[in-house]
């Protein structure tokens, strides 16, 4: 009997010990997440705000912080498991950063994660907008270090920056210290050591250009991005300062385009309004096929400024479809210019009272044909352009 009682007591003791051991084993262990928060430049960012969420479970926590740039969150092994994705959202001093970290078994075994966070400053867009660059035109820029002046094609990456600087009211400087022109300051922000301004055309779809900005020829529709770079790994996406320039490349001409029949010679009166500044000294008339359609006389002038240019046809000898004005005329954007064009033979006609054309718009106020009939919807087809003196 006594043996049976002893055996029973032994069983009870074993069961109790197993329960105690099970409780000890089931106790969660601490899991500590901590680290230091710094600004994008590496300086401490005191009293940061750090929130942490477990994307696998949906749990969210706010870490404790203090007057120094330290954060800490004390969890336990029930809150995280190996394979969980923790998202850190940190902010301080108008800078922020989001980081995702996958919990490893090593993190579990070590009882936590030490993760330092370097914040990122929000990207500053110095200027963003559209510019129009004219084919065949140039601008002058002076290298500040040597004082030498350079003539640069407008339809280049440097030309895009120059046009943007005029449109946006900011400055830039160039240097020829290394034998080519390179930009060493934009908007009063100069290059510093190995940090400085770079450009990229059509980022990220095209590779980084490997020539100077004064040599890179841009095309219509290109996007030229100038950005501050502190390393060769920096791109417009992660740069702290950028300029984004949308480029339109246009011809230096006012061109109505071709016209059609019916056609007859006569005298045209009307107005043109350029959509950009255009320098011209030649006019070309579009003839109907198989005819000698041409301009016999043309006069273009502005009533307010008194600017005037005219050209007279001589005969059918030579290139009689192109006439040269008596002077070079710069048609200014948005200014109304009057025209009188007297045509001979069968020039092409645009049968409209008003038309948007390459370089602006044109309106027919009166056309009196060779038979004396009058219309207000016959626009002569012609092109105003510039040709350097031979």
Short mmCIF file of C-alpha atoms in Angstrom, two decimals, residues 83-345:
data_model
loop_
_atom_site.label_atom_id
_atom_site.label_comp_id
_atom_site.label_asym_id
_atom_site.label_seq_id
_atom_site.Cartn_x
_atom_site.Cartn_y
_atom_site.Cartn_z
CA UNK A 83 10.91 36.16 -41.98
CA UNK A 84 8.75 39.06 -40.76
CA UNK A 85 9.19 42.38 -42.60
CA UNK A 86 9.58 45.38 -40.30
CA UNK A 87 9.03 48.84 -41.76
CA UNK A 88 10.80 51.78 -40.09
CA UNK A 89 9.47 55.30 -40.63
CA UNK A 90 11.86 57.90 -39.20
CA UNK A 91 11.61 61.68 -39.33
CA UNK A 92 13.40 64.63 -37.80
CA UNK A 93 14.53 68.12 -38.78
CA UNK A 94 12.27 68.16 -41.89
CA UNK A 95 14.00 65.04 -43.16
CA UNK A 96 12.66 61.50 -43.31
CA UNK A 97 13.46 57.96 -44.34
CA UNK A 98 11.54 54.70 -44.77
CA UNK A 99 13.44 51.41 -44.43
CA UNK A 100 12.25 47.81 -44.57
CA UNK A 101 14.16 45.06 -42.73
CA UNK A 102 13.52 41.31 -42.90
CA UNK A 103 13.94 39.66 -39.49
CA UNK A 104 16.49 36.85 -39.61
CA UNK A 105 16.96 33.90 -37.30
CA UNK A 106 20.20 35.52 -36.23
CA UNK A 107 18.19 38.59 -35.11
CA UNK A 108 15.95 36.29 -33.04
CA UNK A 109 18.93 34.49 -31.50
CA UNK A 110 20.65 37.80 -30.68
CA UNK A 111 17.52 39.20 -29.06
CA UNK A 112 17.06 42.22 -31.31
CA UNK A 113 18.18 44.50 -34.11
CA UNK A 114 20.65 47.37 -34.13
CA UNK A 115 19.69 49.56 -37.10
CA UNK A 116 21.11 53.04 -37.60
CA UNK A 117 19.02 55.32 -39.83
CA UNK A 118 20.36 58.07 -42.08
CA UNK A 119 17.58 60.48 -43.02
CA UNK A 120 17.14 62.00 -46.46
CA UNK A 121 16.42 65.64 -47.19
CA UNK A 122 13.41 66.24 -49.49
CA UNK A 123 14.46 66.90 -53.07
CA UNK A 124 14.49 70.59 -54.00
CA UNK A 125 13.39 71.42 -57.52
CA UNK A 126 15.23 74.66 -58.29
CA UNK A 127 13.30 75.16 -61.54
CA UNK A 128 11.08 73.11 -63.79
CA UNK A 129 9.59 74.24 -67.06
CA UNK A 130 9.64 74.43 -70.85
CA UNK A 131 12.16 76.13 -73.12
CA UNK A 132 12.25 76.56 -76.88
CA UNK A 133 15.65 76.31 -78.57
CA UNK A 134 16.05 77.60 -82.12
CA UNK A 135 18.03 75.59 -84.66
CA UNK A 136 20.98 77.45 -86.14
CA UNK A 137 21.24 80.03 -83.35
CA UNK A 138 23.99 80.57 -80.80
CA UNK A 139 24.61 82.35 -77.50
CA UNK A 140 27.74 83.66 -75.80
CA UNK A 141 29.01 82.58 -72.39
CA UNK A 142 32.14 83.68 -70.55
CA UNK A 143 34.30 81.32 -68.47
CA UNK A 144 34.66 83.14 -65.16
CA UNK A 145 38.10 81.69 -64.39
CA UNK A 146 39.78 82.75 -67.65
CA UNK A 147 37.52 85.57 -68.82
CA UNK A 148 37.38 84.00 -72.30
CA UNK A 149 34.09 84.24 -74.20
CA UNK A 150 32.70 81.21 -76.03
CA UNK A 151 30.03 80.93 -78.72
CA UNK A 152 27.79 77.92 -78.04
CA UNK A 153 24.98 76.39 -80.09
CA UNK A 154 21.61 77.00 -78.49
CA UNK A 155 20.45 73.44 -79.20
CA UNK A 156 22.75 71.85 -76.60
CA UNK A 157 22.37 70.78 -72.98
CA UNK A 158 24.21 73.97 -71.99
CA UNK A 159 21.89 75.95 -74.25
CA UNK A 160 18.93 74.40 -72.44
CA UNK A 161 20.39 75.53 -69.10
CA UNK A 162 21.01 79.03 -70.47
CA UNK A 163 17.42 79.30 -71.72
CA UNK A 164 16.08 77.97 -68.39
CA UNK A 165 18.22 80.50 -66.48
CA UNK A 166 16.67 83.34 -68.46
CA UNK A 167 13.16 81.94 -68.00
CA UNK A 168 13.58 81.12 -64.30
CA UNK A 169 15.63 84.13 -63.25
CA UNK A 170 18.51 82.16 -61.73
CA UNK A 171 22.22 82.34 -62.55
CA UNK A 172 24.88 79.85 -63.53
CA UNK A 173 28.62 79.97 -64.22
CA UNK A 174 31.00 77.95 -66.37
CA UNK A 175 34.72 77.24 -66.22
CA UNK A 176 37.21 76.17 -68.89
CA UNK A 177 39.83 75.08 -66.38
CA UNK A 178 39.94 71.51 -67.74
CA UNK A 179 39.94 72.42 -71.41
CA UNK A 180 36.18 72.15 -71.91
CA UNK A 181 33.27 74.20 -70.63
CA UNK A 182 31.71 72.74 -67.50
CA UNK A 183 29.09 74.19 -65.22
CA UNK A 184 30.49 74.95 -61.78
CA UNK A 185 27.56 76.75 -60.17
CA UNK A 186 23.80 77.00 -60.56
CA UNK A 187 21.50 79.32 -58.60
CA UNK A 188 24.39 80.54 -56.42
CA UNK A 189 25.33 76.97 -55.45
CA UNK A 190 28.97 76.33 -56.49
CA UNK A 191 30.71 72.99 -56.89
CA UNK A 192 32.57 71.86 -53.77
CA UNK A 193 35.48 69.44 -54.11
CA UNK A 194 34.22 66.31 -55.82
CA UNK A 195 30.59 67.38 -55.36
CA UNK A 196 29.00 69.45 -58.08
CA UNK A 197 26.55 69.85 -60.92
CA UNK A 198 25.97 67.17 -63.55
CA UNK A 199 23.40 66.74 -66.31
CA UNK A 200 21.45 63.82 -67.69
CA UNK A 201 19.27 63.80 -70.81
CA UNK A 202 16.08 61.73 -70.74
CA UNK A 203 16.79 60.07 -67.38
CA UNK A 204 16.32 57.16 -66.75
CA UNK A 205 15.52 55.93 -70.26
CA UNK A 206 18.88 56.88 -71.77
CA UNK A 207 22.44 56.50 -70.44
CA UNK A 208 24.31 59.37 -68.84
CA UNK A 209 25.98 61.57 -71.50
CA UNK A 210 29.74 61.27 -71.69
CA UNK A 211 30.48 64.64 -73.33
CA UNK A 212 30.45 68.21 -72.10
CA UNK A 213 27.11 69.99 -71.97
CA UNK A 214 28.24 72.45 -74.67
CA UNK A 215 28.81 69.52 -77.06
CA UNK A 216 25.68 67.46 -76.37
CA UNK A 217 23.09 68.28 -79.06
CA UNK A 218 19.52 68.00 -77.81
CA UNK A 219 16.48 67.06 -79.87
CA UNK A 220 12.87 68.13 -79.83
CA UNK A 221 11.10 66.51 -76.86
CA UNK A 222 14.25 65.86 -74.81
CA UNK A 223 14.21 66.40 -71.05
CA UNK A 224 17.48 67.83 -69.69
CA UNK A 225 17.95 67.35 -65.95
CA UNK A 226 20.70 69.19 -64.09
CA UNK A 227 21.32 67.77 -60.63
CA UNK A 228 23.66 68.13 -57.67
CA UNK A 229 25.88 65.07 -57.28
CA UNK A 230 28.03 64.17 -54.29
CA UNK A 231 29.11 60.79 -55.72
CA UNK A 232 29.25 58.95 -59.02
CA UNK A 233 26.40 56.76 -57.77
CA UNK A 234 24.04 59.71 -57.42
CA UNK A 235 21.30 60.12 -60.03
CA UNK A 236 18.57 62.72 -60.61
CA UNK A 237 16.27 60.49 -58.57
CA UNK A 238 18.24 60.66 -55.34
CA UNK A 239 19.88 64.06 -55.80
CA UNK A 240 18.95 66.77 -53.25
CA UNK A 241 18.68 69.52 -55.91
CA UNK A 242 17.49 69.28 -59.52
CA UNK A 243 16.45 71.39 -62.50
CA UNK A 244 14.12 69.77 -65.01
CA UNK A 245 14.06 71.34 -68.49
CA UNK A 246 11.56 70.24 -71.15
CA UNK A 247 13.05 71.08 -74.55
CA UNK A 248 11.30 72.11 -77.74
CA UNK A 249 13.59 72.51 -80.74
CA UNK A 250 12.18 74.82 -83.39
CA UNK A 251 13.43 76.20 -86.66
CA UNK A 252 14.39 79.86 -86.94
CA UNK A 253 11.62 80.66 -89.36
CA UNK A 254 8.01 81.65 -89.82
CA UNK A 255 6.49 79.09 -92.17
CA UNK A 256 2.85 78.91 -93.27
CA UNK A 257 3.46 75.55 -94.90
CA UNK A 258 2.20 74.56 -98.32
CA UNK A 259 -1.13 75.63 -99.82
CA UNK A 260 -3.40 74.31 -102.56
CA UNK A 261 -5.45 75.25 -105.62
CA UNK A 262 -7.47 77.23 -106.61
CA UNK A 263 -4.80 79.84 -107.16
CA UNK A 264 -4.41 83.18 -108.89
CA UNK A 265 -2.00 86.06 -108.62
CA UNK A 266 -2.93 89.23 -106.77
CA UNK A 267 -2.16 91.35 -103.73
CA UNK A 268 -2.44 90.02 -100.16
CA UNK A 269 -2.90 92.14 -97.02
CA UNK A 270 -2.83 90.79 -93.49
CA UNK A 271 -1.02 90.37 -90.21
CA UNK A 272 1.36 87.89 -88.62
CA UNK A 273 2.08 87.43 -84.91
CA UNK A 274 5.23 85.44 -84.06
CA UNK A 275 5.13 82.94 -81.20
CA UNK A 276 8.85 83.47 -80.56
CA UNK A 277 11.57 85.89 -81.60
CA UNK A 278 12.55 85.10 -85.20
CA UNK A 279 15.31 86.79 -87.18
CA UNK A 280 14.65 86.86 -90.94
CA UNK A 281 16.15 88.32 -94.12
CA UNK A 282 14.71 86.00 -96.80
CA UNK A 283 11.24 85.00 -98.01
CA UNK A 284 10.36 81.90 -100.04
CA UNK A 285 7.11 81.48 -101.98
CA UNK A 286 5.52 78.05 -102.50
CA UNK A 287 4.57 77.71 -106.23
CA UNK A 288 1.84 75.51 -107.59
CA UNK A 289 3.28 72.48 -109.39
CA UNK A 290 4.41 73.22 -112.93
CA UNK A 291 4.03 76.99 -112.58
CA UNK A 292 6.30 79.95 -111.94
CA UNK A 293 4.32 81.09 -108.89
CA UNK A 294 6.37 83.66 -107.01
CA UNK A 295 6.33 86.82 -104.91
CA UNK A 296 6.88 90.02 -106.90
CA UNK A 297 6.91 92.40 -103.94
CA UNK A 298 6.71 92.03 -100.17
CA UNK A 299 6.68 94.50 -97.31
CA UNK A 300 6.56 93.58 -93.61
CA UNK A 301 6.36 96.25 -90.93
CA UNK A 302 5.25 97.11 -87.40
CA UNK A 303 3.13 100.24 -86.96
CA UNK A 304 4.29 101.02 -83.41
CA UNK A 305 8.04 100.52 -83.68
CA UNK A 306 8.32 101.68 -87.27
CA UNK A 307 10.33 98.56 -88.22
CA UNK A 308 10.08 97.76 -91.90
CA UNK A 309 11.64 95.37 -94.43
CA UNK A 310 10.82 94.92 -98.10
CA UNK A 311 11.98 92.85 -101.08
CA UNK A 312 11.46 93.18 -104.83
CA UNK A 313 11.36 90.42 -107.45
CA UNK A 314 13.58 91.05 -110.47
CA UNK A 315 12.90 88.35 -113.03
CA UNK A 316 12.75 84.61 -113.56
CA UNK A 317 16.52 84.33 -113.59
CA UNK A 318 18.22 82.36 -110.81
CA UNK A 319 16.47 81.33 -107.60
CA UNK A 320 13.48 83.59 -108.08
CA UNK A 321 11.35 81.82 -105.44
CA UNK A 322 13.62 83.27 -102.73
CA UNK A 323 13.81 87.04 -102.27
CA UNK A 324 16.25 88.87 -100.01
CA UNK A 325 14.99 91.74 -97.84
CA UNK A 326 16.70 95.10 -97.84
CA UNK A 327 17.50 94.61 -94.15
CA UNK A 328 17.50 91.93 -91.48
CA UNK A 329 14.32 92.04 -89.40
CA UNK A 330 13.80 90.47 -85.99
CA UNK A 331 10.15 89.52 -85.55
CA UNK A 332 9.44 89.78 -81.84
CA UNK A 333 7.23 87.35 -79.97
CA UNK A 334 3.65 88.53 -79.59
CA UNK A 335 4.08 91.67 -81.72
CA UNK A 336 1.67 92.32 -84.60
CA UNK A 337 3.32 92.78 -88.00
CA UNK A 338 1.52 93.84 -91.15
CA UNK A 339 2.30 92.41 -94.55
CA UNK A 340 1.66 93.26 -98.18
CA UNK A 341 2.57 90.49 -100.61
CA UNK A 342 2.05 90.86 -104.36
CA UNK A 343 2.25 87.55 -106.21
CA UNK A 344 2.75 86.54 -109.82
CA UNK A 345 1.76 83.45 -111.82
#
